[in-house]
PDB file of C-alpha atoms in Angstrom:
ATOM      1  CA  GLN A   1      -5.977  16.546  13.754  1.00  0.00           C
ATOM      2  CA  ASN A   2      -9.314  15.255  12.703  1.00  0.00           C
ATOM      3  CA  HIS A   3      -9.984  16.319   9.152  1.00  0.00           C
ATOM      4  CA  LYS A   4     -13.578  14.145   8.992  1.00  0.00           C
ATOM      5  CA  GLY A   5     -16.044  15.869   6.847  1.00  0.00           C
ATOM      6  CA  HIS A   6     -13.358  18.333   4.629  1.00  0.00           C
ATOM      7  CA  ASP A   7     -13.347  18.582   1.067  1.00  0.00           C
ATOM      8  CA  TYR A   8     -10.117  18.742   0.441  1.00  0.00           C
ATOM      9  CA  ASP A   9      -9.995  20.246  -3.094  1.00  0.00           C
ATOM     10  CA  SER A  10     -11.010  23.713  -1.172  1.00  0.00           C
ATOM     11  CA  ASN A  11      -7.261  24.457  -0.349  1.00  0.00           C
ATOM     12  CA  PRO A  12      -5.711  26.097  -3.759  1.00  0.00           C
ATOM     13  CA  SER A  13      -2.536  24.651  -2.391  1.00  0.00           C
ATOM     14  CA  HIS A  14      -3.296  21.017  -3.120  1.00  0.00           C
ATOM     15  CA  ARG A  15      -3.362  21.987  -6.755  1.00  0.00           C
ATOM     16  CA  ALA A  16       0.243  23.132  -6.733  1.00  0.00           C
ATOM     17  CA  ASP A  17       2.301  21.873 -10.111  1.00  0.00           C
ATOM     18  CA  TYR A  18       5.919  21.190  -9.411  1.00  0.00           C
ATOM     19  CA  GLY A  19       6.400  21.530 -13.111  1.00  0.00           C
ATOM     20  CA  ASN A  20       8.161  18.833 -15.659  1.00  0.00           C
ATOM     21  CA  ARG A  21      10.421  16.297 -13.951  1.00  0.00           C
ATOM     22  CA  ASN A  22      12.270  13.852 -16.604  1.00  0.00           C
ATOM     23  CA  VAL A  23      12.991  11.218 -13.928  1.00  0.00           C
ATOM     24  CA  THR A  24      12.761   8.062 -12.983  1.00  0.00           C
ATOM     25  CA  SER A  25      13.238   6.076  -9.644  1.00  0.00           C
ATOM     26  CA  SER A  26      14.147   2.671  -8.208  1.00  0.00           C
ATOM     27  CA  TYR A  27      14.227   1.407  -4.677  1.00  0.00           C
ATOM     28  CA  ILE A  28      18.022   0.315  -3.197  1.00  0.00           C
ATOM     29  CA  PRO A  29      17.739  -1.713   0.141  1.00  0.00           C
ATOM     30  CA  ASN A  30      19.140   0.237   2.775  1.00  0.00           C
ATOM     31  CA  GLN A  31      19.505   3.542   0.500  1.00  0.00           C
ATOM     32  CA  GLY A  32      16.077   4.200  -0.512  1.00  0.00           C
ATOM     33  CA  TYR A  33      14.503   5.863  -3.257  1.00  0.00           C
ATOM     34  CA  HIS A  34      16.837   7.285  -5.911  1.00  0.00           C
ATOM     35  CA  ARG A  35      16.340   9.749  -8.183  1.00  0.00           C
ATOM     36  CA  ASN A  36      18.221   9.735 -11.911  1.00  0.00           C
ATOM     37  CA  GLN A  37      17.397  11.743 -15.151  1.00  0.00           C
ATOM     38  CA  ASN A  38      16.105   9.623 -17.935  1.00  0.00           C
ATOM     39  CA  ASN A  39      16.766  10.217 -21.489  1.00  0.00           C
ATOM     40  CA  ARG A  40      12.968  11.309 -22.500  1.00  0.00           C
ATOM     41  CA  ALA A  41      12.651  14.318 -24.562  1.00  0.00           C
ATOM     42  CA  LYS A  42      12.854  17.713 -22.802  1.00  0.00           C
ATOM     43  CA  GLY A  43       9.373  19.318 -21.872  1.00  0.00           C
ATOM     44  CA  SER A  44       7.806  15.724 -20.873  1.00  0.00           C
ATOM     45  CA  ASN A  45       5.285  16.312 -17.912  1.00  0.00           C
ATOM     46  CA  HIS A  46       5.983  13.820 -15.479  1.00  0.00           C
ATOM     47  CA  SER A  47       3.858  15.705 -12.613  1.00  0.00           C
ATOM     48  CA  ASN A  48       2.015  11.850 -12.447  1.00  0.00           C
ATOM     49  CA  ILE A  49       5.168  11.246 -10.655  1.00  0.00           C
ATOM     50  CA  ARG A  50       6.909  12.349  -7.399  1.00  0.00           C
ATOM     51  CA  TYR A  51       9.816  10.896  -5.750  1.00  0.00           C
ATOM     52  CA  SER A  52      11.559  11.998  -2.359  1.00  0.00           C
ATOM     53  CA  ARG A  53      14.300  10.639  -0.466  1.00  0.00           C
ATOM     54  CA  LYS A  54      14.783  10.392   3.128  1.00  0.00           C
ATOM     55  CA  GLN A  55      18.596  10.437   4.300  1.00  0.00           C
ATOM     56  CA  GLY A  56      19.641   6.934   6.057  1.00  0.00           C
ATOM     57  CA  GLN A  57      16.283   5.290   5.342  1.00  0.00           C
ATOM     58  CA  ILE A  58      16.637   1.746   6.041  1.00  0.00           C
ATOM     59  CA  ASN A  59      13.622  -0.032   5.366  1.00  0.00           C
ATOM     60  CA  PRO A  60      11.299   0.270   2.464  1.00  0.00           C
ATOM     61  CA  PRO A  61       8.428   2.973   2.791  1.00  0.00           C
ATOM     62  CA  CYS A  62       4.443   1.735   3.502  1.00  0.00           C
ATOM     63  CA  LYS A  63       2.671   1.707   0.483  1.00  0.00           C
ATOM     64  CA  LEU A  64      -1.182   3.345   0.248  1.00  0.00           C
ATOM     65  CA  PHE A  65      -3.029   2.001  -2.834  1.00  0.00           C
ATOM     66  CA  ILE A  66      -5.766   5.233  -3.435  1.00  0.00           C
ATOM     67  CA  SER A  67      -8.789   4.540  -6.098  1.00  0.00           C
ATOM     68  CA  ASN A  68     -11.633   6.441  -6.910  1.00  0.00           C
ATOM     69  CA  LEU A  69      -9.610   9.732  -7.649  1.00  0.00           C
ATOM     70  CA  ASP A  70     -10.842  12.736  -9.511  1.00  0.00           C
ATOM     71  CA  TYR A  71      -9.655  12.432 -13.459  1.00  0.00           C
ATOM     72  CA  GLY A  72      -7.773  15.948 -12.765  1.00  0.00           C
ATOM     73  CA  VAL A  73      -6.062  14.922  -9.247  1.00  0.00           C
ATOM     74  CA  THR A  74      -1.616  14.638 -10.037  1.00  0.00           C
ATOM     75  CA  ALA A  75       1.224  13.167  -7.692  1.00  0.00           C
ATOM     76  CA  ASN A  76       2.116  16.729  -6.425  1.00  0.00           C
ATOM     77  CA  ASP A  77      -1.585  17.267  -5.177  1.00  0.00           C
ATOM     78  CA  LEU A  78      -1.245  13.590  -3.576  1.00  0.00           C
ATOM     79  CA  ASP A  79       2.392  14.377  -2.384  1.00  0.00           C
ATOM     80  CA  LYS A  80       0.789  17.763  -0.130  1.00  0.00           C
ATOM     81  CA  LEU A  81      -2.112  16.041   1.144  1.00  0.00           C
ATOM     82  CA  PHE A  82      -0.205  13.032   2.235  1.00  0.00           C
ATOM     83  CA  SER A  83       3.076  14.724   3.552  1.00  0.00           C
ATOM     84  CA  LYS A  84       0.914  16.141   6.570  1.00  0.00           C
ATOM     85  CA  PHE A  85       1.626  12.778   8.155  1.00  0.00           C
ATOM     86  CA  GLY A  86       5.729  11.705   7.391  1.00  0.00           C
ATOM     87  CA  THR A  87       7.810  11.737   4.680  1.00  0.00           C
ATOM     88  CA  VAL A  88       6.496  10.874   1.303  1.00  0.00           C
ATOM     89  CA  ALA A  89       8.861   8.852  -0.557  1.00  0.00           C
ATOM     90  CA  LYS A  90       6.381   8.321  -3.866  1.00  0.00           C
ATOM     91  CA  ALA A  91       3.478   9.715  -5.170  1.00  0.00           C
ATOM     92  CA  VAL A  92       2.439   8.116  -8.740  1.00  0.00           C
ATOM     93  CA  VAL A  93      -0.849   8.658 -10.390  1.00  0.00           C
ATOM     94  CA  HIS A  94      -1.824   5.728 -12.632  1.00  0.00           C
ATOM     95  CA  TYR A  95      -2.883   6.461 -16.196  1.00  0.00           C
ATOM     96  CA  GLU A  96      -4.428   3.984 -18.947  1.00  0.00           C
ATOM     97  CA  LYS A  97      -2.776   3.387 -21.986  1.00  0.00           C
ATOM     98  CA  ASN A  98      -4.870   5.540 -24.083  1.00  0.00           C
ATOM     99  CA  GLY A  99      -3.350   8.512 -21.721  1.00  0.00           C
ATOM    100  CA  GLU A 100      -6.829   8.731 -19.502  1.00  0.00           C
ATOM    101  CA  SER A 101      -6.407   8.858 -16.253  1.00  0.00           C
ATOM    102  CA  ASN A 102      -6.980   5.384 -14.194  1.00  0.00           C
ATOM    103  CA  CYS A 103      -8.048   7.555 -11.261  1.00  0.00           C
ATOM    104  CA  SER A 104      -6.135   5.249  -8.535  1.00  0.00           C
ATOM    105  CA  SER A 105      -2.359   5.859  -7.340  1.00  0.00           C
ATOM    106  CA  ILE A 106       0.035   4.608  -4.943  1.00  0.00           C
ATOM    107  CA  VAL A 107       1.631   6.906  -2.365  1.00  0.00           C
ATOM    108  CA  ALA A 108       4.750   5.592  -0.320  1.00  0.00           C
ATOM    109  CA  ILE A 109       5.294   6.886   3.136  1.00  0.00           C
ATOM    110  CA  ASP A 110       8.156   6.513   5.113  1.00  0.00           C
ATOM    111  CA  ASN A 111       6.765   4.235   7.883  1.00  0.00           C
ATOM    112  CA  LYS A 112       3.594   2.399   8.935  1.00  0.00           C
ATOM    113  CA  ALA A 113       2.842   4.080  11.654  1.00  0.00           C
ATOM    114  CA  ASN A 114       2.376   7.284   9.482  1.00  0.00           C
ATOM    115  CA  ALA A 115       0.729   5.468   6.619  1.00  0.00           C
ATOM    116  CA  LEU A 116      -2.029   4.542   9.067  1.00  0.00           C
ATOM    117  CA  LYS A 117      -2.292   7.473  10.170  1.00  0.00           C
ATOM    118  CA  ALA A 118      -3.095   8.976   6.967  1.00  0.00           C
ATOM    119  CA  LEU A 119      -5.684   5.961   6.102  1.00  0.00           C
ATOM    120  CA  LYS A 120      -7.536   6.274   9.406  1.00  0.00           C
ATOM    121  CA  THR A 121      -7.752  10.439   8.351  1.00  0.00           C
ATOM    122  CA  TYR A 122      -8.438  10.004   4.764  1.00  0.00           C
ATOM    123  CA  ASN A 123     -10.085   7.219   4.093  1.00  0.00           C
ATOM    124  CA  LYS A 124     -13.866   7.627   2.734  1.00  0.00           C
ATOM    125  CA  GLU A 125     -13.170  11.571   2.882  1.00  0.00           C
ATOM    126  CA  ARG A 126     -13.857  13.901  -0.060  1.00  0.00           C
ATOM    127  CA  PHE A 127     -10.962  14.900  -2.060  1.00  0.00           C
ATOM    128  CA  HIS A 128     -11.468  17.381  -5.113  1.00  0.00           C
ATOM    129  CA  GLY A 129     -14.854  16.273  -4.729  1.00  0.00           C
ATOM    130  CA  LYS A 130     -14.779  12.417  -4.563  1.00  0.00           C
ATOM    131  CA  PRO A 131     -14.422  10.277  -1.443  1.00  0.00           C
ATOM    132  CA  LEU A 132     -10.701   8.420  -1.473  1.00  0.00           C
ATOM    133  CA  ARG A 133     -10.768   5.252  -1.187  1.00  0.00           C
ATOM    134  CA  ILE A 134      -7.796   4.092   0.494  1.00  0.00           C
ATOM    135  CA  GLU A 135      -5.735   0.569   1.217  1.00  0.00           C
ATOM    136  CA  LEU A 136      -2.842  -0.613   2.888  1.00  0.00           C
ATOM    137  CA  LEU A 137      -0.520  -3.003   0.724  1.00  0.00           C
ATOM    138  CA  PHE A 138       0.878  -6.242   2.622  1.00  0.00           C
ATOM    139  CA  SER A 139       3.470  -8.356   1.183  1.00  0.00           C
ATOM    140  CA  PRO A 140       3.356 -12.168   2.038  1.00  0.00           C
ATOM    141  CA  ASP A 141       5.807 -11.975   5.097  1.00  0.00           C
ATOM    142  CA  GLU A 142       3.986  -8.797   6.376  1.00  0.00           C
ATOM    143  CA  LEU A 143       0.511 -10.374   6.309  1.00  0.00           C
ATOM    144  CA  LYS A 144       1.908 -13.196   8.501  1.00  0.00           C
ATOM    145  CA  ASP A 145       3.493 -11.487  10.948  1.00  0.00           C
ATOM    146  CA  SER A 146       0.027  -9.481  11.131  1.00  0.00           C
ATOM    147  CA  CYS A 147      -3.188 -10.498  12.963  1.00  0.00           C
ATOM    148  CA  VAL A 148      -4.865 -10.300   9.586  1.00  0.00           C
ATOM    149  CA  PRO A 149      -6.958 -13.479   8.905  1.00  0.00           C
ATOM    150  CA  LEU A 150      -5.639 -15.169   5.572  1.00  0.00           C
ATOM    151  CA  ALA A 151      -8.951 -15.225   4.314  1.00  0.00           C
ATOM    152  CA  PHE A 152      -9.461 -11.474   4.210  1.00  0.00           C
ATOM    153  CA  GLY A 153      -8.017  -9.102   1.904  1.00  0.00           C
ATOM    154  CA  SER A 154      -9.723  -6.598  -0.694  1.00  0.00           C
ATOM    155  CA  GLY A 155      -9.343  -8.826  -3.611  1.00  0.00           C
ATOM    156  CA  LYS A 156      -6.743  -6.700  -5.026  1.00  0.00           C
ATOM    157  CA  LEU A 157      -3.357  -7.538  -5.639  1.00  0.00           C
ATOM    158  CA  PHE A 158      -0.846  -5.016  -6.636  1.00  0.00           C
ATOM    159  CA  ILE A 159       1.939  -6.032  -8.875  1.00  0.00           C
ATOM    160  CA  SER A 160       5.396  -4.074  -9.260  1.00  0.00           C
ATOM    161  CA  ASN A 161       8.927  -4.973 -10.611  1.00  0.00           C
ATOM    162  CA  LEU A 162       7.349  -5.982 -14.265  1.00  0.00           C
ATOM    163  CA  HIS A 163       9.130  -6.032 -17.405  1.00  0.00           C
ATOM    164  CA  HIS A 164       8.106  -2.834 -19.488  1.00  0.00           C
ATOM    165  CA  SER A 165       6.642  -5.515 -22.138  1.00  0.00           C
ATOM    166  CA  VAL A 166       4.302  -7.323 -19.898  1.00  0.00           C
ATOM    167  CA  ARG A 167       0.859  -6.890 -20.912  1.00  0.00           C
ATOM    168  CA  GLU A 168      -2.929  -8.018 -19.479  1.00  0.00           C
ATOM    169  CA  GLU A 169      -2.257 -11.089 -21.251  1.00  0.00           C
ATOM    170  CA  ASP A 170       0.778 -12.309 -19.801  1.00  0.00           C
ATOM    171  CA  LEU A 171      -0.501 -11.942 -16.217  1.00  0.00           C
ATOM    172  CA  MET A 172      -4.327 -13.397 -16.959  1.00  0.00           C
ATOM    173  CA  PRO A 173      -2.778 -16.998 -17.027  1.00  0.00           C
ATOM    174  CA  ILE A 174      -0.749 -16.753 -14.116  1.00  0.00           C
ATOM    175  CA  PHE A 175      -3.440 -15.527 -12.190  1.00  0.00           C
ATOM    176  CA  ALA A 176      -6.313 -17.475 -13.132  1.00  0.00           C
ATOM    177  CA  GLU A 177      -5.494 -20.651 -11.925  1.00  0.00           C
ATOM    178  CA  PHE A 178      -6.141 -19.060  -8.493  1.00  0.00           C
ATOM    179  CA  GLY A 179      -9.535 -18.070  -9.069  1.00  0.00           C
ATOM    180  CA  GLU A 180     -12.160 -16.104 -10.957  1.00  0.00           C
ATOM    181  CA  VAL A 181      -9.973 -12.764 -12.018  1.00  0.00           C
ATOM    182  CA  LYS A 182     -12.642  -9.706 -12.558  1.00  0.00           C
ATOM    183  CA  SER A 183      -9.800  -7.527 -13.909  1.00  0.00           C
ATOM    184  CA  ILE A 184      -5.886  -6.963 -14.620  1.00  0.00           C
ATOM    185  CA  ASN A 185      -5.045  -3.369 -15.407  1.00  0.00           C
ATOM    186  CA  ILE A 186      -1.381  -2.714 -16.394  1.00  0.00           C
ATOM    187  CA  HIS A 187      -0.089   0.840 -15.188  1.00  0.00           C
ATOM    188  CA  TYR A 188       1.058   3.791 -17.540  1.00  0.00           C
ATOM    189  CA  ASP A 189       2.080   7.203 -17.193  1.00  0.00           C
ATOM    190  CA  ARG A 190       0.309  10.212 -19.115  1.00  0.00           C
ATOM    191  CA  LYS A 191       2.786   9.676 -21.825  1.00  0.00           C
ATOM    192  CA  CYS A 192       1.633   5.952 -22.320  1.00  0.00           C
ATOM    193  CA  ASN A 193       4.876   4.577 -21.102  1.00  0.00           C
ATOM    194  CA  SER A 194       4.587   1.594 -18.697  1.00  0.00           C
ATOM    195  CA  LEU A 195       5.498   2.331 -14.795  1.00  0.00           C
ATOM    196  CA  ASP A 196       6.061  -1.534 -15.086  1.00  0.00           C
ATOM    197  CA  THR A 197       3.092  -2.140 -11.969  1.00  0.00           C
ATOM    198  CA  GLY A 198      -0.231  -3.639 -12.494  1.00  0.00           C
ATOM    199  CA  LEU A 199      -3.420  -4.197 -10.299  1.00  0.00           C
ATOM    200  CA  ILE A 200      -5.517  -7.354 -10.220  1.00  0.00           C
ATOM    201  CA  SER A 201      -8.701  -8.081  -8.951  1.00  0.00           C
ATOM    202  CA  PHE A 202     -10.222 -11.244  -7.701  1.00  0.00           C
ATOM    203  CA  GLU A 203     -13.912 -12.055  -6.994  1.00  0.00           C
ATOM    204  CA  ARG A 204     -12.965 -13.889  -3.618  1.00  0.00           C
ATOM    205  CA  LYS A 205     -10.764 -12.268  -1.387  1.00  0.00           C
ATOM    206  CA  SER A 206      -9.235 -15.787  -0.323  1.00  0.00           C
ATOM    207  CA  HIS A 207      -8.105 -16.433  -3.856  1.00  0.00           C
ATOM    208  CA  ALA A 208      -6.188 -13.314  -4.097  1.00  0.00           C
ATOM    209  CA  VAL A 209      -4.313 -14.224  -1.000  1.00  0.00           C
ATOM    210  CA  LYS A 210      -3.699 -17.372  -2.289  1.00  0.00           C
ATOM    211  CA  ALA A 211      -2.264 -16.096  -5.185  1.00  0.00           C
ATOM    212  CA  MET A 212      -0.057 -13.654  -3.401  1.00  0.00           C
ATOM    213  CA  GLU A 213       1.492 -16.143  -1.784  1.00  0.00           C
ATOM    214  CA  LEU A 214       2.500 -18.551  -4.471  1.00  0.00           C
ATOM    215  CA  THR A 215       3.203 -16.039  -7.024  1.00  0.00           C
ATOM    216  CA  ASP A 216       5.501 -13.514  -5.170  1.00  0.00           C
ATOM    217  CA  GLY A 217       8.880 -13.716  -6.490  1.00  0.00           C
ATOM    218  CA  GLN A 218       7.834 -15.761  -9.389  1.00  0.00           C
ATOM    219  CA  ALA A 219       9.947 -14.601 -12.662  1.00  0.00           C
ATOM    220  CA  LEU A 220       8.089 -13.036 -15.556  1.00  0.00           C
ATOM    221  CA  LYS A 221      10.197 -12.279 -18.715  1.00  0.00           C
ATOM    222  CA  ASN A 222      13.242 -12.944 -16.387  1.00  0.00           C
ATOM    223  CA  LEU A 223      12.255 -10.454 -13.649  1.00  0.00           C
ATOM    224  CA  PRO A 224      10.686 -11.426 -10.068  1.00  0.00           C
ATOM    225  CA  MET A 225       7.389 -10.292  -9.348  1.00  0.00           C
ATOM    226  CA  LYS A 226       6.702  -8.509  -6.034  1.00  0.00           C
ATOM    227  CA  VAL A 227       3.107  -9.057  -5.483  1.00  0.00           C
ATOM    228  CA  GLU A 228       1.185  -7.494  -2.702  1.00  0.00           C
ATOM    229  CA  VAL A 229      -2.406  -7.487  -1.373  1.00  0.00           C
ATOM    230  CA  ALA A 230      -4.499  -4.471  -0.590  1.00  0.00           C
ATOM    231  CA  ILE A 231      -6.149  -4.415   3.234  1.00  0.00           C
ATOM    232  CA  ILE A 232      -9.046  -2.168   3.986  1.00  0.00           C
ATOM    233  CA  GLU A 233      -9.715  -0.154   7.142  1.00  0.00           C
ATOM    234  CA  ASP A 234     -12.024  -2.327   8.166  1.00  0.00           C
ATOM    235  CA  GLU A 235     -10.119  -5.748   8.205  1.00  0.00           C
ATOM    236  CA  LEU A 236      -6.983  -3.131   9.694  1.00  0.00           C
ATOM    237  CA  ARG A 237      -9.895  -2.878  12.278  1.00  0.00           C
ATOM    238  CA  LEU A 238     -10.664  -6.398  13.025  1.00  0.00           C
ATOM    239  CA  ALA A 239      -6.918  -7.232  12.929  1.00  0.00           C
ATOM    240  CA  ASP A 240      -5.980  -4.640  15.783  1.00  0.00           C
ATOM    241  CA  LYS A 241      -9.071  -6.448  17.896  1.00  0.00           C
ATOM    242  CA  ALA A 242      -7.476  -9.784  17.494  1.00  0.00           C
ATOM    243  CA  LYS A 243      -4.235  -8.524  18.363  1.00  0.00           C
ATOM    244  CA  LYS A 244      -5.404  -6.663  21.599  1.00  0.00           C
ATOM    245  CA  ALA A 245      -7.266  -9.956  22.332  1.00  0.00           C
ATOM    246  CA  ALA A 246      -4.459 -12.052  22.289  1.00  0.00           C
ATOM    247  CA  GLU A 247      -2.198  -9.622  24.108  1.00  0.00           C
ATOM    248  CA  GLU A 248      -5.050  -9.954  27.058  1.00  0.00           C
ATOM    249  CA  LYS A 249      -5.206 -13.606  26.771  1.00  0.00           C
ATOM    250  CA  LEU A 250      -1.567 -13.847  27.128  1.00  0.00           C
ATOM    251  CA  LYS A 251      -1.551 -11.523  29.778  1.00  0.00           C
ATOM    252  CA  ALA A 252      -4.173 -13.717  31.726  1.00  0.00           C
ATOM    253  CA  GLU A 253      -1.982 -16.881  31.026  1.00  0.00           C
ATOM    254  CA  LYS A 254       1.024 -15.166  32.586  1.00  0.00           C
ATOM    255  CA  GLU A 255      -1.053 -13.675  35.673  1.00  0.00           C
ATOM    256  CA  ALA A 256      -2.531 -17.427  36.195  1.00  0.00           C
ATOM    257  CA  LEU A 257       0.710 -18.799  36.096  1.00  0.00           C
ATOM    258  CA  ALA A 258       1.941 -16.439  38.765  1.00  0.00           C
ATOM    259  CA  LYS A 259      -0.808 -17.112  40.792  1.00  0.00           C
ATOM    260  CA  GLN A 260      -0.204 -20.662  40.543  1.00  0.00           C
ATOM    261  CA  ALA A 261       3.459 -20.239  41.709  1.00  0.00           C
ATOM    262  CA  GLU A 262       2.342 -18.550  44.691  1.00  0.00           C
ATOM    263  CA  ILE A 263      -0.082 -21.205  45.527  1.00  0.00           C
ATOM    264  CA  ASP A 264       2.803 -23.556  45.056  1.00  0.00           C
ATOM    265  CA  ALA A 265       5.282 -21.702  46.920  1.00  0.00           C
ATOM    266  CA  GLU A 266       2.694 -21.365  49.976  1.00  0.00           C
ATOM    267  CA  TRP A 267       2.111 -25.303  49.831  1.00  0.00           C
ATOM    268  CA  ARG A 268       5.981 -25.968  50.078  1.00  0.00           C
ATOM    269  CA  LYS A 269       5.902 -23.240  53.002  1.00  0.00           C
ATOM    270  CA  LEU A 270       3.540 -25.697  55.139  1.00  0.00           C
ATOM    271  CA  PHE A 271       5.113 -28.930  54.500  1.00  0.00           C
ATOM    272  CA  ASP A 272       8.873 -27.758  54.823  1.00  0.00           C
TER     273      ASP A 272
END
């Protein structure tokens, strides 16, 4: 269904609230996301985080980085919006240390195909009055396996698996050596607890990709950082064109080889 031109806050169901959720979540290979009760005080409002678990899930879900959100958007709103395209394994709204919304979020959808459908449908579309900016997160291996040129990338790196005590000043010396860093933000929930993730924006896209390649898995405070680059829709479109061109070239080469084999066979018949 084509949703272009719609404002998605017109549906009051998008503003539904699931209530207080005292949960945390971690991804375990071959098992998916697990929900666990935490020890925070009763009554804490965790509507900035939504988790679900798909039984039998083998691969980790595909993550979308969403920015330019309205200050009032919650994880529940995003869960409802993106669940039209598949199972939403995780939806997290990011906050600043002072408790104000960072106006960005992560939405993890069960597979890449569904995540791409969501991106192509909702990118630049208005949600609660503001146009969404949606980017797909790629790990170093995923980027190498794709047709996205390494010079591309939005200049943004999403960092996860950070120690809860990591702050911006801990990340700056690690990433500044790869190029000019525009900004670094650690993400918090609305109770000002670290989400153990952050976003680093580089002035040049190629610097962001190089930093990802060399820092993914690097230990910081005894935890290996997971580093992913954000890819925008236009870059994905160019990657699709490059992939199709490569497939057409390979097809043409196979056809040429088959034709040459036929000609060689005809010549052999003449001399037999």
